[in-house]
Every structure is written in C-alpha cells, then in structure tokens.
C-alpha cells in the first residue's frame, strides 16, 4: 500500500542532517576485490501489475520507468539513492557500505503516480563481506483499483490507481537466505525517527533481530 507523504530529505535531516549518497554500480573487478568499505550486493526489483510484469522498462510510455529506491542507513542516519535497475529484467549489482537499511521510497514521480511507492516497510542488511551478497528479488505486486469519492461540495469524482503488496523471492543459489525482507510492523516516517533518536541499536534489533551484526557508524 502507498504510505504517507514523508519524504527522504526531511527524514534524513531529522536523523542526522546527512547529505544524500549515491550507490555505485559494481564491476566484475569489484566483485572479486576484498574491501572493508563496500560490499557488492545483487538481486532484482520488478513491478508487476495485475499479474503482468512491467519489464522491459523504458524512458517513454507505454513503457514503465525502471525502478530505483532511496534508503536510510540506520547506523549513521545517512540517506542513499540507488541507480536504476536493468531495463530488461530488473536486475542490479551495486556496491554499498555495510549496514542496516530501511527503504523509504521506490520509483520515480509524485506521491499519486502509480510508479511511486512511499515507505513500503522493506529493509535489507548489508554485512561486511568480500564475496557478493544476494538481497533477493523484490516483487512490487500491484493491483489496479478504481472507485468514486464524494467531495465536501457534493461533487463525485472518479479515482483510479495501483495498490501494492511486497514479496521478496529467493531466487539465488543454495546457501544463505535473501537479506531483503518486508515487515508490515516496521516503523516508518516520524515513528522511525523517534525510535532512532531514542536508540539506534534498539531500532536495528527491532527490525533485524537481536542477532543483527554490530556494524560501525
């Protein structure tokens, strides 16, 4: 479901006033290189509407724009923005600083656009690791909806749009499970900011569990 209108810059300012960071694509060399500062992450993100994939993506209608996301790193309060996923199948391979992340926005456009999803209650963990880490296949499972709304003036207007549910599919090789997940009880927006200010570690454990690794700010 689409959530409130809280925007990433406002929340980032409330957490720590950090400037926006951009997630970088990872090369083959990055995947083979040991680094304490960045872990290579990979997976897929795709829109589905009424059971139909919106890939391949494109810049012009009727194609849908490829999804990207914004996320907050809970250890430091830093905001991060991802590149677009691949047009063909929604795949990505990026390098990102280890930490515990909460997605604040997916897609482009404005709050009422079908491609824009605010606060989907999706989180993922990026552990300190030298081999690439599999996050999963995030399916943005949308269903079209339509109906009428009566305004205070008595005028009846027709509304339509897409409502989303979120599924993380584990399509990786045998081994550790996907590190991205959806939790409908996850705090978002102002509630997340309040919990973060009280205790970053308690918030991380609330979302990721007490066994979540302790990663330096």
PDB file of C-alpha atoms in Angstrom, residues 2-168:
ATOM      1  CA  UNK A   2       1.138   3.550  -0.562  1.00  0.00           C
ATOM      2  CA  UNK A   3       2.001   5.229   2.711  1.00  0.00           C
ATOM      3  CA  UNK A   4       2.272   8.807   3.951  1.00  0.00           C
ATOM      4  CA  UNK A   5       3.873  11.755   2.246  1.00  0.00           C
ATOM      5  CA  UNK A   6       7.036  11.859   4.389  1.00  0.00           C
ATOM      6  CA  UNK A   7       9.973  12.417   2.060  1.00  0.00           C
ATOM      7  CA  UNK A   8      13.535  11.174   2.320  1.00  0.00           C
ATOM      8  CA  UNK A   9      15.241  14.586   2.673  1.00  0.00           C
ATOM      9  CA  UNK A  10      13.020  15.530   5.617  1.00  0.00           C
ATOM     10  CA  UNK A  11      13.595  12.243   7.400  1.00  0.00           C
ATOM     11  CA  UNK A  12      17.324  12.318   6.660  1.00  0.00           C
ATOM     12  CA  UNK A  13      17.521  15.819   8.100  1.00  0.00           C
ATOM     13  CA  UNK A  14      15.657  14.652  11.195  1.00  0.00           C
ATOM     14  CA  UNK A  15      18.022  11.706  11.661  1.00  0.00           C
ATOM     15  CA  UNK A  16      21.343  13.371  11.163  1.00  0.00           C
ATOM     16  CA  UNK A  17      21.297  16.075   8.524  1.00  0.00           C
ATOM     17  CA  UNK A  18      23.489  13.957   6.241  1.00  0.00           C
ATOM     18  CA  UNK A  19      23.915  14.702   2.549  1.00  0.00           C
ATOM     19  CA  UNK A  20      22.499  12.263   0.008  1.00  0.00           C
ATOM     20  CA  UNK A  21      24.856   9.445  -1.014  1.00  0.00           C
ATOM     21  CA  UNK A  22      24.645   7.625  -4.336  1.00  0.00           C
ATOM     22  CA  UNK A  23      25.023   3.857  -4.568  1.00  0.00           C
ATOM     23  CA  UNK A  24      27.538   2.922  -7.251  1.00  0.00           C
ATOM     24  CA  UNK A  25      27.306   0.124  -9.831  1.00  0.00           C
ATOM     25  CA  UNK A  26      29.708  -2.754  -9.180  1.00  0.00           C
ATOM     26  CA  UNK A  27      32.082  -4.076 -11.804  1.00  0.00           C
ATOM     27  CA  UNK A  28      33.466  -7.598 -12.205  1.00  0.00           C
ATOM     28  CA  UNK A  29      36.645  -6.352 -10.550  1.00  0.00           C
ATOM     29  CA  UNK A  30      34.657  -5.038  -7.571  1.00  0.00           C
ATOM     30  CA  UNK A  31      33.047  -8.464  -7.100  1.00  0.00           C
ATOM     31  CA  UNK A  32      36.489 -10.087  -6.839  1.00  0.00           C
ATOM     32  CA  UNK A  33      38.076  -7.398  -4.659  1.00  0.00           C
ATOM     33  CA  UNK A  34      38.129  -7.549  -0.852  1.00  0.00           C
ATOM     34  CA  UNK A  35      37.018  -4.227   0.635  1.00  0.00           C
ATOM     35  CA  UNK A  36      36.217  -3.180   4.190  1.00  0.00           C
ATOM     36  CA  UNK A  37      34.312  -0.121   2.966  1.00  0.00           C
ATOM     37  CA  UNK A  38      31.868  -1.619   0.457  1.00  0.00           C
ATOM     38  CA  UNK A  39      30.057  -4.894  -0.141  1.00  0.00           C
ATOM     39  CA  UNK A  40      28.848  -5.951  -3.586  1.00  0.00           C
ATOM     40  CA  UNK A  41      25.074  -6.574  -3.484  1.00  0.00           C
ATOM     41  CA  UNK A  42      22.924  -8.073  -6.228  1.00  0.00           C
ATOM     42  CA  UNK A  43      19.339  -9.075  -6.900  1.00  0.00           C
ATOM     43  CA  UNK A  44      16.285  -7.862  -8.806  1.00  0.00           C
ATOM     44  CA  UNK A  45      13.424  -5.359  -8.368  1.00  0.00           C
ATOM     45  CA  UNK A  46      10.354  -5.519 -10.604  1.00  0.00           C
ATOM     46  CA  UNK A  47       6.903  -4.023 -10.945  1.00  0.00           C
ATOM     47  CA  UNK A  48       4.037  -6.445 -11.572  1.00  0.00           C
ATOM     48  CA  UNK A  49       0.526  -5.087 -12.159  1.00  0.00           C
ATOM     49  CA  UNK A  50      -2.459  -7.443 -12.245  1.00  0.00           C
ATOM     50  CA  UNK A  51      -0.042 -10.341 -12.552  1.00  0.00           C
ATOM     51  CA  UNK A  52       1.844  -8.944 -15.536  1.00  0.00           C
ATOM     52  CA  UNK A  53       5.482  -7.872 -15.400  1.00  0.00           C
ATOM     53  CA  UNK A  54       6.114  -4.264 -16.462  1.00  0.00           C
ATOM     54  CA  UNK A  55       9.622  -5.154 -17.713  1.00  0.00           C
ATOM     55  CA  UNK A  56      11.260  -4.401 -20.061  1.00  0.00           C
ATOM     56  CA  UNK A  57      11.429  -0.835 -18.792  1.00  0.00           C
ATOM     57  CA  UNK A  58      11.950   2.295 -20.844  1.00  0.00           C
ATOM     58  CA  UNK A  59      12.019   6.082 -20.811  1.00  0.00           C
ATOM     59  CA  UNK A  60       8.767   6.646 -22.703  1.00  0.00           C
ATOM     60  CA  UNK A  61       5.203   5.440 -22.310  1.00  0.00           C
ATOM     61  CA  UNK A  62       3.695   2.904 -22.616  1.00  0.00           C
ATOM     62  CA  UNK A  63       6.904   1.500 -21.052  1.00  0.00           C
ATOM     63  CA  UNK A  64       7.287   1.949 -17.296  1.00  0.00           C
ATOM     64  CA  UNK A  65      10.462   3.553 -15.907  1.00  0.00           C
ATOM     65  CA  UNK A  66      12.891   1.128 -14.308  1.00  0.00           C
ATOM     66  CA  UNK A  67      12.580   1.234 -10.506  1.00  0.00           C
ATOM     67  CA  UNK A  68      15.166   2.707  -8.180  1.00  0.00           C
ATOM     68  CA  UNK A  69      14.981   3.254  -4.423  1.00  0.00           C
ATOM     69  CA  UNK A  70      16.043   5.558  -1.618  1.00  0.00           C
ATOM     70  CA  UNK A  71      17.085   4.098   1.737  1.00  0.00           C
ATOM     71  CA  UNK A  72      18.297   5.161   5.170  1.00  0.00           C
ATOM     72  CA  UNK A  73      21.331   3.555   6.823  1.00  0.00           C
ATOM     73  CA  UNK A  74      20.293   3.165  10.458  1.00  0.00           C
ATOM     74  CA  UNK A  75      23.789   3.041  11.959  1.00  0.00           C
ATOM     75  CA  UNK A  76      24.515   6.596  10.817  1.00  0.00           C
ATOM     76  CA  UNK A  77      21.226   8.082   9.555  1.00  0.00           C
ATOM     77  CA  UNK A  78      22.758   8.592   6.090  1.00  0.00           C
ATOM     78  CA  UNK A  79      20.401   8.610   3.083  1.00  0.00           C
ATOM     79  CA  UNK A  80      21.323   6.622  -0.031  1.00  0.00           C
ATOM     80  CA  UNK A  81      19.864   6.615  -3.550  1.00  0.00           C
ATOM     81  CA  UNK A  82      20.291   3.699  -5.927  1.00  0.00           C
ATOM     82  CA  UNK A  83      20.814   3.675  -9.692  1.00  0.00           C
ATOM     83  CA  UNK A  84      18.070   2.327 -11.950  1.00  0.00           C
ATOM     84  CA  UNK A  85      17.818  -1.442 -12.246  1.00  0.00           C
ATOM     85  CA  UNK A  86      18.423  -3.079 -15.645  1.00  0.00           C
ATOM     86  CA  UNK A  87      15.689  -2.383 -18.188  1.00  0.00           C
ATOM     87  CA  UNK A  88      15.450  -5.980 -19.351  1.00  0.00           C
ATOM     88  CA  UNK A  89      14.835  -7.919 -16.156  1.00  0.00           C
ATOM     89  CA  UNK A  90      15.143  -5.546 -13.185  1.00  0.00           C
ATOM     90  CA  UNK A  91      18.496  -6.937 -12.106  1.00  0.00           C
ATOM     91  CA  UNK A  92      21.133  -4.948 -10.251  1.00  0.00           C
ATOM     92  CA  UNK A  93      24.682  -5.305  -8.990  1.00  0.00           C
ATOM     93  CA  UNK A  94      25.867  -2.440  -6.849  1.00  0.00           C
ATOM     94  CA  UNK A  95      28.408  -1.747  -4.121  1.00  0.00           C
ATOM     95  CA  UNK A  96      27.229  -0.334  -0.825  1.00  0.00           C
ATOM     96  CA  UNK A  97      28.626   0.425   2.608  1.00  0.00           C
ATOM     97  CA  UNK A  98      27.841  -2.334   5.144  1.00  0.00           C
ATOM     98  CA  UNK A  99      24.899  -1.531   7.390  1.00  0.00           C
ATOM     99  CA  UNK A 100      21.198  -1.909   8.172  1.00  0.00           C
ATOM    100  CA  UNK A 101      18.967  -0.182   5.643  1.00  0.00           C
ATOM    101  CA  UNK A 102      15.277   0.771   5.536  1.00  0.00           C
ATOM    102  CA  UNK A 103      13.788   1.682   2.143  1.00  0.00           C
ATOM    103  CA  UNK A 104      11.926   4.979   2.253  1.00  0.00           C
ATOM    104  CA  UNK A 105      10.864   5.233  -1.382  1.00  0.00           C
ATOM    105  CA  UNK A 106      10.718   3.155  -4.561  1.00  0.00           C
ATOM    106  CA  UNK A 107      10.261   4.544  -8.050  1.00  0.00           C
ATOM    107  CA  UNK A 108      10.048   7.940  -9.651  1.00  0.00           C
ATOM    108  CA  UNK A 109       7.377  10.592  -9.905  1.00  0.00           C
ATOM    109  CA  UNK A 110       4.985  12.132  -7.406  1.00  0.00           C
ATOM    110  CA  UNK A 111       3.085  10.625  -4.488  1.00  0.00           C
ATOM    111  CA  UNK A 112      -0.013   9.854  -6.591  1.00  0.00           C
ATOM    112  CA  UNK A 113       1.847   8.266  -9.521  1.00  0.00           C
ATOM    113  CA  UNK A 114       1.496   4.513  -9.982  1.00  0.00           C
ATOM    114  CA  UNK A 115       5.294   4.193 -10.201  1.00  0.00           C
ATOM    115  CA  UNK A 116       5.899   5.881  -6.816  1.00  0.00           C
ATOM    116  CA  UNK A 117       5.782   3.897  -3.567  1.00  0.00           C
ATOM    117  CA  UNK A 118       6.484   5.595  -0.223  1.00  0.00           C
ATOM    118  CA  UNK A 119       7.583   3.718   2.918  1.00  0.00           C
ATOM    119  CA  UNK A 120       6.974   0.130   1.743  1.00  0.00           C
ATOM    120  CA  UNK A 121       8.276  -1.315   5.043  1.00  0.00           C
ATOM    121  CA  UNK A 122      11.133  -3.120   3.309  1.00  0.00           C
ATOM    122  CA  UNK A 123      14.572  -3.471   4.894  1.00  0.00           C
ATOM    123  CA  UNK A 124      17.807  -5.181   3.978  1.00  0.00           C
ATOM    124  CA  UNK A 125      21.104  -5.963   5.663  1.00  0.00           C
ATOM    125  CA  UNK A 126      24.485  -5.432   4.014  1.00  0.00           C
ATOM    126  CA  UNK A 127      27.046  -7.393   6.041  1.00  0.00           C
ATOM    127  CA  UNK A 128      30.781  -6.761   5.929  1.00  0.00           C
ATOM    128  CA  UNK A 129      31.701  -9.293   3.274  1.00  0.00           C
ATOM    129  CA  UNK A 130      34.162  -9.878   0.463  1.00  0.00           C
ATOM    130  CA  UNK A 131      32.013 -12.116  -1.778  1.00  0.00           C
ATOM    131  CA  UNK A 132      28.886 -10.617  -3.401  1.00  0.00           C
ATOM    132  CA  UNK A 133      25.769 -10.684  -1.200  1.00  0.00           C
ATOM    133  CA  UNK A 134      22.355 -11.682  -2.567  1.00  0.00           C
ATOM    134  CA  UNK A 135      19.487  -9.419  -1.448  1.00  0.00           C
ATOM    135  CA  UNK A 136      16.643 -11.194  -3.269  1.00  0.00           C
ATOM    136  CA  UNK A 137      14.044 -10.447  -5.939  1.00  0.00           C
ATOM    137  CA  UNK A 138      11.734  -7.714  -4.691  1.00  0.00           C
ATOM    138  CA  UNK A 139       8.368  -8.057  -6.424  1.00  0.00           C
ATOM    139  CA  UNK A 140       6.214  -4.926  -6.317  1.00  0.00           C
ATOM    140  CA  UNK A 141       2.907  -6.748  -6.729  1.00  0.00           C
ATOM    141  CA  UNK A 142       0.342  -4.178  -7.843  1.00  0.00           C
ATOM    142  CA  UNK A 143      -3.395  -4.408  -8.466  1.00  0.00           C
ATOM    143  CA  UNK A 144      -5.404  -1.755 -10.263  1.00  0.00           C
ATOM    144  CA  UNK A 145      -8.206  -0.168  -8.279  1.00  0.00           C
ATOM    145  CA  UNK A 146     -10.938   2.266  -9.131  1.00  0.00           C
ATOM    146  CA  UNK A 147     -13.813   3.912  -7.331  1.00  0.00           C
ATOM    147  CA  UNK A 148     -15.562   7.146  -6.568  1.00  0.00           C
ATOM    148  CA  UNK A 149     -15.025   9.798  -3.890  1.00  0.00           C
ATOM    149  CA  UNK A 150     -17.590  12.408  -2.829  1.00  0.00           C
ATOM    150  CA  UNK A 151     -16.054  15.798  -2.114  1.00  0.00           C
ATOM    151  CA  UNK A 152     -17.325  18.200   0.561  1.00  0.00           C
ATOM    152  CA  UNK A 153     -19.033  20.159  -2.207  1.00  0.00           C
ATOM    153  CA  UNK A 154     -21.063  17.098  -3.103  1.00  0.00           C
ATOM    154  CA  UNK A 155     -19.196  16.556  -6.344  1.00  0.00           C
ATOM    155  CA  UNK A 156     -18.421  12.917  -7.108  1.00  0.00           C
ATOM    156  CA  UNK A 157     -15.060  12.204  -8.754  1.00  0.00           C
ATOM    157  CA  UNK A 158     -13.672   9.003 -10.245  1.00  0.00           C
ATOM    158  CA  UNK A 159     -10.360   7.752  -8.878  1.00  0.00           C
ATOM    159  CA  UNK A 160      -8.043   5.037 -10.091  1.00  0.00           C
ATOM    160  CA  UNK A 161      -4.556   3.813  -9.330  1.00  0.00           C
ATOM    161  CA  UNK A 162      -2.430   0.859  -8.260  1.00  0.00           C
ATOM    162  CA  UNK A 163      -2.214  -0.637  -4.753  1.00  0.00           C
ATOM    163  CA  UNK A 164       0.891  -2.644  -3.907  1.00  0.00           C
ATOM    164  CA  UNK A 165       1.882  -5.588  -1.819  1.00  0.00           C
ATOM    165  CA  UNK A 166       5.506  -6.653  -1.465  1.00  0.00           C
ATOM    166  CA  UNK A 167       7.096 -10.076  -1.844  1.00  0.00           C
ATOM    167  CA  UNK A 168      10.789 -10.965  -1.685  1.00  0.00           C
TER     168      UNK A 168
END
